[in-house]
Structure formats: C-alpha cells, structure tokens
Short mmCIF file of C-alpha atoms in Angstrom, two decimals:
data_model
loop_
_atom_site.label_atom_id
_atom_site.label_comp_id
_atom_site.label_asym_id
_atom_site.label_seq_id
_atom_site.Cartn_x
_atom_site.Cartn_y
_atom_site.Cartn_z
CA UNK A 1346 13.26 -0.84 -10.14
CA UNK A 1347 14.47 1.77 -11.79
CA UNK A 1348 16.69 3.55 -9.19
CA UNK A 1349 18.76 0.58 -9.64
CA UNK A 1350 19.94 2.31 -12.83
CA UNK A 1351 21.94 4.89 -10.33
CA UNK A 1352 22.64 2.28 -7.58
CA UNK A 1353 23.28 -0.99 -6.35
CA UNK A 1354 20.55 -2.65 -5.13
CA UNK A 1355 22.46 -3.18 -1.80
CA UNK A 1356 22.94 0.48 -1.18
CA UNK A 1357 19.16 1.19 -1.39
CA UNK A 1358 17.79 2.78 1.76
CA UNK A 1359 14.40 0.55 1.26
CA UNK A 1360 16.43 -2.31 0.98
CA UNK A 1361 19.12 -1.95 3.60
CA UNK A 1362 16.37 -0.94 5.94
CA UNK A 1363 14.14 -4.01 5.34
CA UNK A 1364 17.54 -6.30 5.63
CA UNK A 1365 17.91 -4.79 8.80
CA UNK A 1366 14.46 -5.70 10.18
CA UNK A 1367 15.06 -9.18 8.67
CA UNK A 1368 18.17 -9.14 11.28
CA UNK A 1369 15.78 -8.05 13.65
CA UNK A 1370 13.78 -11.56 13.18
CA UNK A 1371 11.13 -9.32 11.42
CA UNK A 1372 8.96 -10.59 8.72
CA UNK A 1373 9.86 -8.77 5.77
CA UNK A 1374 7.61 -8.26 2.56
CA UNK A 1375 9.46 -6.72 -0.19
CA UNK A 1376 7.55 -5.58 -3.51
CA UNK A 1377 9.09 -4.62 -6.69
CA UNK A 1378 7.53 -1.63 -8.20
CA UNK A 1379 7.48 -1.23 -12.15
CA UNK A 1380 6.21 2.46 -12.66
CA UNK A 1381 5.75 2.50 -16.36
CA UNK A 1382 2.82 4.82 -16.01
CA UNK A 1383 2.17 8.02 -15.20
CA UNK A 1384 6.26 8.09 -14.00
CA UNK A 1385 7.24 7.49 -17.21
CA UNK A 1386 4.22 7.24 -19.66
CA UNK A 1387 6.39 4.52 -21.56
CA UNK A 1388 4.58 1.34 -23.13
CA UNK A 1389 4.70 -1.83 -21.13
CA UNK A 1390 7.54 -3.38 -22.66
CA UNK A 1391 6.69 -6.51 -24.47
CA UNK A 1392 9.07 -10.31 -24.17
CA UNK A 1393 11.79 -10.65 -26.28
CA UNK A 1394 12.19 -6.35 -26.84
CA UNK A 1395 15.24 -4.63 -25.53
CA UNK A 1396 13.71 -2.91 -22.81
CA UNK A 1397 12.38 -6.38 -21.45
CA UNK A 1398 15.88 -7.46 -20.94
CA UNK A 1399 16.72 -4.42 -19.68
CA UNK A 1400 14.16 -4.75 -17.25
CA UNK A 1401 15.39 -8.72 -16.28
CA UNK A 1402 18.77 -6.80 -15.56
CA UNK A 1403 17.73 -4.84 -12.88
CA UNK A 1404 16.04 -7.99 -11.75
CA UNK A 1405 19.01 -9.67 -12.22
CA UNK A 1406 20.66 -7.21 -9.85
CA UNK A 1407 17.92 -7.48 -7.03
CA UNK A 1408 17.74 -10.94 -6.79
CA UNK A 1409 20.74 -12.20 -4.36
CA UNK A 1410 20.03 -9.34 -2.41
CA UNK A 1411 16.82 -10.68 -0.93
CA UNK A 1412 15.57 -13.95 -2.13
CA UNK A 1413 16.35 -16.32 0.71
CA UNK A 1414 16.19 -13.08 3.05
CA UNK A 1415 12.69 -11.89 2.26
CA UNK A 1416 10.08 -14.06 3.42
CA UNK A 1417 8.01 -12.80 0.49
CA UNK A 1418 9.07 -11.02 -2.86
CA UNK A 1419 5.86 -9.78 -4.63
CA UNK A 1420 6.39 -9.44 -8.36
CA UNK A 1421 5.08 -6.24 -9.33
CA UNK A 1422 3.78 -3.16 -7.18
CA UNK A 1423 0.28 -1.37 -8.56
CA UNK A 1424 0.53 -2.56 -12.01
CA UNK A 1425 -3.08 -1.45 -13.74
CA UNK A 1426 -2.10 1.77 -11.75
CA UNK A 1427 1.32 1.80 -13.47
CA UNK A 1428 1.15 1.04 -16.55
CA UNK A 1429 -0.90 3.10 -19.63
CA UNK A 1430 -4.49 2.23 -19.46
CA UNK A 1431 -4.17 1.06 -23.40
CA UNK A 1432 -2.09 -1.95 -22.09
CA UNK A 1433 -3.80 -3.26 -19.52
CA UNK A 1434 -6.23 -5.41 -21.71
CA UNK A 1435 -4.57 -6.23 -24.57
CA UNK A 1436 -2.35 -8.37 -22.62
CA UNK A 1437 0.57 -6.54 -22.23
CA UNK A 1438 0.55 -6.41 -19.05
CA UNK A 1439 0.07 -9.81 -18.25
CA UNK A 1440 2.73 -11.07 -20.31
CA UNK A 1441 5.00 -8.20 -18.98
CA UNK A 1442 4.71 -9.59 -15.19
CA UNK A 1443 4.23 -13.40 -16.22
CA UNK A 1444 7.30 -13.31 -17.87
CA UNK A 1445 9.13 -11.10 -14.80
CA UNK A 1446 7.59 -13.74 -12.24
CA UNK A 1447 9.19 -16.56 -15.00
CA UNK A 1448 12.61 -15.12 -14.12
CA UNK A 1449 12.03 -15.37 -10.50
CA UNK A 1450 10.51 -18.56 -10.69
CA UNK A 1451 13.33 -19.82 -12.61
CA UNK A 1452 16.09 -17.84 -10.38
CA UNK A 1453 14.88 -19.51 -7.27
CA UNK A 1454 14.69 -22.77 -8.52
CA UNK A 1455 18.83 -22.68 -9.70
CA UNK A 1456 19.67 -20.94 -6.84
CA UNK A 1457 17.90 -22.58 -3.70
CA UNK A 1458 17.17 -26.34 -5.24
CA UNK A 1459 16.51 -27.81 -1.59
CA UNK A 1460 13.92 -25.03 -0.91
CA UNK A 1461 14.26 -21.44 0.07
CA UNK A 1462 12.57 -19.22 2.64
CA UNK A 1463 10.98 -16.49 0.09
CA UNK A 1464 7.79 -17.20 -1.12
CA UNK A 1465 6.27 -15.26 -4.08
CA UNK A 1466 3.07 -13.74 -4.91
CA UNK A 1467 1.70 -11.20 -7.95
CA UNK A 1468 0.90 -7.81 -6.89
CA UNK A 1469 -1.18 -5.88 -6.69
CA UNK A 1470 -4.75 -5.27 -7.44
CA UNK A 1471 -6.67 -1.84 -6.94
CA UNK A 1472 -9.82 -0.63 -7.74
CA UNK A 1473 -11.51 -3.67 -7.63
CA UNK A 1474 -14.40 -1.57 -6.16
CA UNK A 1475 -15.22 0.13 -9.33
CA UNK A 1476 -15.46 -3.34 -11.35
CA UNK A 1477 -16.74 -1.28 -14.56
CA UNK A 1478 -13.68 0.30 -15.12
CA UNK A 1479 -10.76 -2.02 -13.25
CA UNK A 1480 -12.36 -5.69 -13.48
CA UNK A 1481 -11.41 -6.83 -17.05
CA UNK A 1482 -9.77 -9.49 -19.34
CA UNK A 1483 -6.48 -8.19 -18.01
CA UNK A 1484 -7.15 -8.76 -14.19
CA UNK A 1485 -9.00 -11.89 -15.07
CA UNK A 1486 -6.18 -13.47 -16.70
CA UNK A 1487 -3.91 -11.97 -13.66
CA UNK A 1488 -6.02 -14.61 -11.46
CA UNK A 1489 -6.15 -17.04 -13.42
CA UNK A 1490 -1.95 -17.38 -13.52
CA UNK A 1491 -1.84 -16.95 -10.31
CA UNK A 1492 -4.15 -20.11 -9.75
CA UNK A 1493 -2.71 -21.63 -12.03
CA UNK A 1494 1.18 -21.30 -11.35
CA UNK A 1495 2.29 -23.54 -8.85
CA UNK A 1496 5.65 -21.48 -7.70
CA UNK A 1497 3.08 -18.52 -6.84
CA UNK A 1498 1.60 -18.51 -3.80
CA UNK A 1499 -1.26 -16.01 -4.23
CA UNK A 1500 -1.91 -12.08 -5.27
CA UNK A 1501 -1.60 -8.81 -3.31
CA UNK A 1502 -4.47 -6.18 -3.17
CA UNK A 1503 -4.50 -2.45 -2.30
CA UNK A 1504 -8.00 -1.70 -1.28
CA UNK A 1505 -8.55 2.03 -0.19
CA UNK A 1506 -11.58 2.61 -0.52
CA UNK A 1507 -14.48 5.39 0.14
CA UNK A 1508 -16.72 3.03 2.44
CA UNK A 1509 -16.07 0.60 5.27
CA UNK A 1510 -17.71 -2.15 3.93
CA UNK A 1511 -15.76 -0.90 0.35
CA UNK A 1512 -12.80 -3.80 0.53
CA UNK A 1513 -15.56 -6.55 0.26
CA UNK A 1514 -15.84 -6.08 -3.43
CA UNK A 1515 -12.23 -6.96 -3.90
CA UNK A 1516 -12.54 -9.88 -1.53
CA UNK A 1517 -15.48 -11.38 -3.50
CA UNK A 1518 -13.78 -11.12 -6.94
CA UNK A 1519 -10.78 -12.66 -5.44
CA UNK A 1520 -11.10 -15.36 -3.16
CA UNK A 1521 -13.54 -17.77 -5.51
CA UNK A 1522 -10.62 -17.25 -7.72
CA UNK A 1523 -7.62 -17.94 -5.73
CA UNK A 1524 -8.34 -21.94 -5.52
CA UNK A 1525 -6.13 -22.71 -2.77
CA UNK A 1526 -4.06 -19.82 -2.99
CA UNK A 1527 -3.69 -16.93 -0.47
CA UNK A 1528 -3.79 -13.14 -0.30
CA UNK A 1529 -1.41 -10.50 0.63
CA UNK A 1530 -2.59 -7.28 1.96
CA UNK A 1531 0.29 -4.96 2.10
CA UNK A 1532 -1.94 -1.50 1.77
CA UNK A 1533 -5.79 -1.09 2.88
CA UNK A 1534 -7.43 2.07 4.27
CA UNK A 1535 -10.55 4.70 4.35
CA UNK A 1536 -8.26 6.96 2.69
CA UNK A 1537 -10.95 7.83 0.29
CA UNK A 1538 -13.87 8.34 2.71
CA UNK A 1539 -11.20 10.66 4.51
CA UNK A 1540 -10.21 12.11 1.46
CA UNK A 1541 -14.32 13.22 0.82
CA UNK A 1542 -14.48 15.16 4.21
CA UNK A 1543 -11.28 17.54 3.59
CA UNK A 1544 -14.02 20.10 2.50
CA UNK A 1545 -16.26 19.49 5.58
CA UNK A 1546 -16.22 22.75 8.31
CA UNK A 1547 -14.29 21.47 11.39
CA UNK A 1548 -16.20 20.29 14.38
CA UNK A 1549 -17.84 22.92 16.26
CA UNK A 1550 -16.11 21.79 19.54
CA UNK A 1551 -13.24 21.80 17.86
CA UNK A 1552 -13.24 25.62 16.78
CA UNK A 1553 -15.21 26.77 20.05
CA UNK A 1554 -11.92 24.98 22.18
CA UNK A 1555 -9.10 26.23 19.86
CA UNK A 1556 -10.47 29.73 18.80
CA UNK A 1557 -10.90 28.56 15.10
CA UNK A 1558 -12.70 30.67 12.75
CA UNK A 1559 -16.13 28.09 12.40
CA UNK A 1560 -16.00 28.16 8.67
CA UNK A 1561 -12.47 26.51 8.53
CA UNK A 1562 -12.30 23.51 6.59
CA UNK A 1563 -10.97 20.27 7.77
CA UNK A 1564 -8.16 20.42 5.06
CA UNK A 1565 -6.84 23.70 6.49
CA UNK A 1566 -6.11 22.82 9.72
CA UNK A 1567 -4.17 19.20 8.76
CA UNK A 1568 -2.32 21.68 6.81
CA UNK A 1569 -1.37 23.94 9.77
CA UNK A 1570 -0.51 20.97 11.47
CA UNK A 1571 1.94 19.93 8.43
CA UNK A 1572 3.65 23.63 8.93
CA UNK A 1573 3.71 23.75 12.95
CA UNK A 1574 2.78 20.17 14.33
CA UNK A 1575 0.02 20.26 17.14
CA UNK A 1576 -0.06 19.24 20.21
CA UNK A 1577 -1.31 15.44 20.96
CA UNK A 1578 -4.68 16.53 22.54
CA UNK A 1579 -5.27 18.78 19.70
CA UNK A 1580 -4.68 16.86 16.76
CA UNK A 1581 -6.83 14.03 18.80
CA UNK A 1582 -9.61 16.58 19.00
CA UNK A 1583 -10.10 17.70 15.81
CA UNK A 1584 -10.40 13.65 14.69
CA UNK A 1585 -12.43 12.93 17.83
CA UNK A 1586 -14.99 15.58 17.35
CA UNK A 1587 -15.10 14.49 13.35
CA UNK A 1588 -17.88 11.92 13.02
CA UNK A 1589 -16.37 10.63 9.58
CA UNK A 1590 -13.61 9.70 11.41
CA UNK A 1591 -14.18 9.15 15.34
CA UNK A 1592 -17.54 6.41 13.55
CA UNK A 1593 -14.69 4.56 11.94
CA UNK A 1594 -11.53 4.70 14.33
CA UNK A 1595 -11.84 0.79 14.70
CA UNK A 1596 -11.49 -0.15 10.94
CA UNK A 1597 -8.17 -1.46 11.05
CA UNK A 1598 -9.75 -4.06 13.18
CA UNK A 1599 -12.99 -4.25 11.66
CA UNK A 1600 -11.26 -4.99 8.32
CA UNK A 1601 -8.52 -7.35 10.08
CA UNK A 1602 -11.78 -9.72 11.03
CA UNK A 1603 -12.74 -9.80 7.43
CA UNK A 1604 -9.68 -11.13 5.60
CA UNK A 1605 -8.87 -13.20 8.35
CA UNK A 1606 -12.57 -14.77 7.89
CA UNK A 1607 -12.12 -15.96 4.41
CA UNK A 1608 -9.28 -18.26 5.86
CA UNK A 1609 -7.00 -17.06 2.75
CA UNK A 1610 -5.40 -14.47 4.39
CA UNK A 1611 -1.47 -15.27 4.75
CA UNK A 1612 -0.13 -11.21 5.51
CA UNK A 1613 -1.61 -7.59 5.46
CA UNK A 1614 0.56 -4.65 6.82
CA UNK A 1615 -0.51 -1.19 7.32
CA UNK A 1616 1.42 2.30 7.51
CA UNK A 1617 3.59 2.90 10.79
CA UNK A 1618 4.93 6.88 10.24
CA UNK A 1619 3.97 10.40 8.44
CA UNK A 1620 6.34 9.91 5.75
CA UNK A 1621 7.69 13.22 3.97
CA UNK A 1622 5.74 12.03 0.76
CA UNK A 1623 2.15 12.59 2.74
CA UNK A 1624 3.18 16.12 4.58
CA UNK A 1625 4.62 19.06 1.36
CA UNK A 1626 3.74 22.59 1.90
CA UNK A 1627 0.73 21.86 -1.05
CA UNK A 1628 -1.74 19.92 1.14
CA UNK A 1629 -4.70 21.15 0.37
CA UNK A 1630 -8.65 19.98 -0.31
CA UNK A 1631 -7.71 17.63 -3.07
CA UNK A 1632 -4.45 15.87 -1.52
CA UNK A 1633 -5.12 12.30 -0.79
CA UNK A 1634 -4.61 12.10 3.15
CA UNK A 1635 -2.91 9.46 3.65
CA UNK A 1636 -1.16 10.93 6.81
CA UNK A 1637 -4.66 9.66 8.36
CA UNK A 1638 -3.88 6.15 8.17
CA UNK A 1639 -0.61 5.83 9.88
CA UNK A 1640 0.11 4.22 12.86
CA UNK A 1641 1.94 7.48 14.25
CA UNK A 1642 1.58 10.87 13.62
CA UNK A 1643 5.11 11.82 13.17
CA UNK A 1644 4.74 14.62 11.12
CA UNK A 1645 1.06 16.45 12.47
CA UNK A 1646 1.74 16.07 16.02
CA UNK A 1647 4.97 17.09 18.59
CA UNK A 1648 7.06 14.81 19.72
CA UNK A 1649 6.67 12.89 23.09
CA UNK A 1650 8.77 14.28 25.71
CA UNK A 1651 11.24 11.68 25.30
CA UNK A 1652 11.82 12.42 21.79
CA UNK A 1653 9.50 9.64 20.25
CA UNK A 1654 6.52 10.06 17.57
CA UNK A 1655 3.25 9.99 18.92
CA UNK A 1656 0.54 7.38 18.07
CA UNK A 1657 -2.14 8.74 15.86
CA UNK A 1658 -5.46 9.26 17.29
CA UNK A 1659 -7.11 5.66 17.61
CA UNK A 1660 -4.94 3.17 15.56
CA UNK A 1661 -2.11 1.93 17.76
CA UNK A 1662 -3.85 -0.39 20.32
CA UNK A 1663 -6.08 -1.98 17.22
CA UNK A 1664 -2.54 -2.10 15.35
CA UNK A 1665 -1.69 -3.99 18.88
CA UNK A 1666 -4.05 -6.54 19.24
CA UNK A 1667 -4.19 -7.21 15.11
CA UNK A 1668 -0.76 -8.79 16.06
CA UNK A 1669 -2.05 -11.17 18.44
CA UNK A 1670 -4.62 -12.59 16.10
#
C-alpha cells in the first residue's frame, strides 16, 4: 500500500499485470499488503488517528481499480508478520484490519448495490505451527470476525512449514473456527524443511557426475547456479539425488488433497517463476530458498531452446493435474 504514495494505483506493475490476466479470463486474487513491521517498525495505527485515514486514502485510491475486477480482494497480507510483535495482542491489530475490511465492506456495498463479482476474505495467518508463540488473543479474535462478519467470506493462510505433515496444525486451528466460511491459500511450501538442508554435503552422485569437491554444501552450488544458471539435467540432479527433496517432490499434491478434504477450501495458488527477490549475489546457508518452490526455474536453470523457462525439477505436472481437481 504504500507505493501508492509515489504512484497511481493503475500504473502499478502488480496491478496492471493481474488486470491483464483478468482480461485473460484468469482468476485473479489480489492481496493488500500493510508492512508496518520490520519495513517500517511504525506502530499499527489505531481508528480515528491521522495515519488511519491516511491509510483509508490509499485504500481509497485502490478500490475502483479492482473491486468488480478481482474475483477476490484479501484485506491485509502477513499481518502478525507485519506489524510489531507488541501490537498483535493488545488488539491493535485487529481493530487496524477490522476497521480497513469496514471500508471495503462499506465501499462495495455503495458502489455495486445489485452484487459485485469480488469477494473478500482477511489475510493472512502464519505460524500457526508454532501455536506457543503465534496462536493468541489476537488471532483468536481474527477468527472470530471473520465468522462472524457476514460480507467476509473466510481467511487466508501462509503455511511454510519445516515438515510435510506441518500445514495440518494450521488447518486444525482453523477450520472448527471458520463456521461456514472458507479458506484461501495463496502461499504454502516445505520452504523450511528445504531451508534446514542448505548445510547438508551434496549428493555423492551428484559430485562424482559433475566433478564437485564432496564436501560442497548444498547452499553453494544453488548459489553457482544463481551466478551461471545450469543446465536442466544438472540442476534436476542435484534435487534428484537429494533425499530431502526427491522424498517430497509430490507435496504440492499431497497438500492439494488435504485442503481440498476439509471441503472449505475455495482457492490456493502457488509460485510460477524465480523471481529476482529469491536469486541476489548473497545466497548463502541462511537464505530462505524459496527459489525451490516455484513452478519454473527461471533463474537456476538455462533457458529452453526456444527461449522459454524451464519447469523446476518435479512440480509442473502436479501443478497440472492440481488444476483439474
């Protein structure tokens, strides 16, 4: 929200790109993303303070852009993550994004009286696997608005997690609590189990085939990928031969079974490219690797020969047949 301080919301790339898809006849999810915290380390702001209307503004300014477009807006991005830990239970936060979802709410309801295609939903939840430290008065209340609000139609969660049965924590502290609401998810991964093997030595296949030094570390040679991208086979090697990874290379369906089996799921989405945010010069052993989960590996592998990104070892064809239910 806040680039919209420097430009209008239709000249923002995420935006115009996502209005473009909607052209398409794409479903579109858009979320808007608060970052109070650690961006900013600024205080939630509170209802009725100047930087609450300030914040309405930009909403303001959002707004006709993409409700009616959208098919859903979620109010709010990772907000325990982003905003400081001291408000997230002394219910700042909650009346922070009940009174931004308010706005919407009322927004919609001037603007679109005989019904409009955007739906809304709250988002989103992390962490929920660590229930000491992220499952408090502050996400209880969170659920309990979203039951309780009739314009919302259900809450987002984020689980990346260091386990593959890890996501079932957040499932069971959400769905009892959803009534007959539903539940967006618009991240999920192993990033952390990925993220606990950067240390590991590569495979011993791996180094015998390549000529790798055996004591390399996994870390190293994503990063020499980053620098001079691999060739497909390679890259599918050293992932292949890793049994952190090639023991879990069906999750994305594995998972997909799970939400769809509490019959509340309504949309999850998953990463498609290598974005420039995942691949800087400074990966090393305690970057999160999140250029594991994509889709394609657009940044660690070469090009096809006709110029397009290639798939990342083993998600595409799950990715595939996720889409036909």
């Amino acid at each position: 929200m806040p680039d919209f301080d420097e430009e209008a919301p239709a000249d923002n790339r995420a935006i115009r790109t996502l209005l473009e898809a909607v052209d398409r006849e794409y479903g579109a999810v858009l979320s808007l993303k608060f970052p109070y915290f650690p961006h900013s380390h600024d205080r939630i702001p509170r209802p009725g303070s100047e930087e609450m209307a300030k914040e309405l503004t930009r909403v303001d300014e959002v707004l006709p852009e993409v409700v009616d477009e959208v098919d859903v807006l979620v109010i709010g991005n990772e907000p325990f993550i982003e905003c400081p830990e001291a408000d997230r239970t002394n219910g700042a936060i909650n009346d922070f994004y009940e009174t931004v979802a308010a706005h919407v709410i009322d927004y919609r309801a001037r603007n679109f009286p005989n019904g409009c295609k955007t739906v809304l939903y709250m988002g989103s939840l992390n962490h929920l696997d660590e229930p000491d430290e992220w499952i408090n008065s502050g996400t209880d209340r969170w659920m309990e608005y979203v039951r309780d609000t009739p314009e919302i139609e259900g809450t987002d969660i984020h689980p990346h997690v260091d386990k593959p049965d890890g996501a079932q924590a957040y499932l069971d502290y959400i769905v009892p609590e959803l009534g007959d609401k539903k539940f967006l998810v618009t991240e999920f991964s192993l990033v952390h189990l990925w993220k606990d093997h950067l240390s590991d030595k590569i495979p011993a296949a791996y180094a015998e085939k390549y000529g790798v030094p055996a004591d390399t570390e996994v870390w190293q040679v994503i990063r020499n990928a980053l620098k001079k991208p691999f060739p497909k086979q390679r890259w599918y090697d050293l992932l292949r031969e890793s049994p952190w990874f090639e023991s879990n290379k069906h999750y994305l369906s594995e998972q997909m079974a799970k939400f769809r089996a509490t019959g509340k799921l309504a949309v999850a989405t998953c990463g498609i490219g290598q974005d420039a945010a995942m691949s800087g010069d400074d990966f090393d052993a305690q970057s999160t690797p999140w250029l594991l989960n994509s889709i394609y590996a657009s940044a660690t592998v070469r090009p096809e020969p006709n110029g397009a990104a290639a798939p990342n070892y083993a998600w595409l064809e799950d990715f595939k047949r996720a889409q036909n239910g």
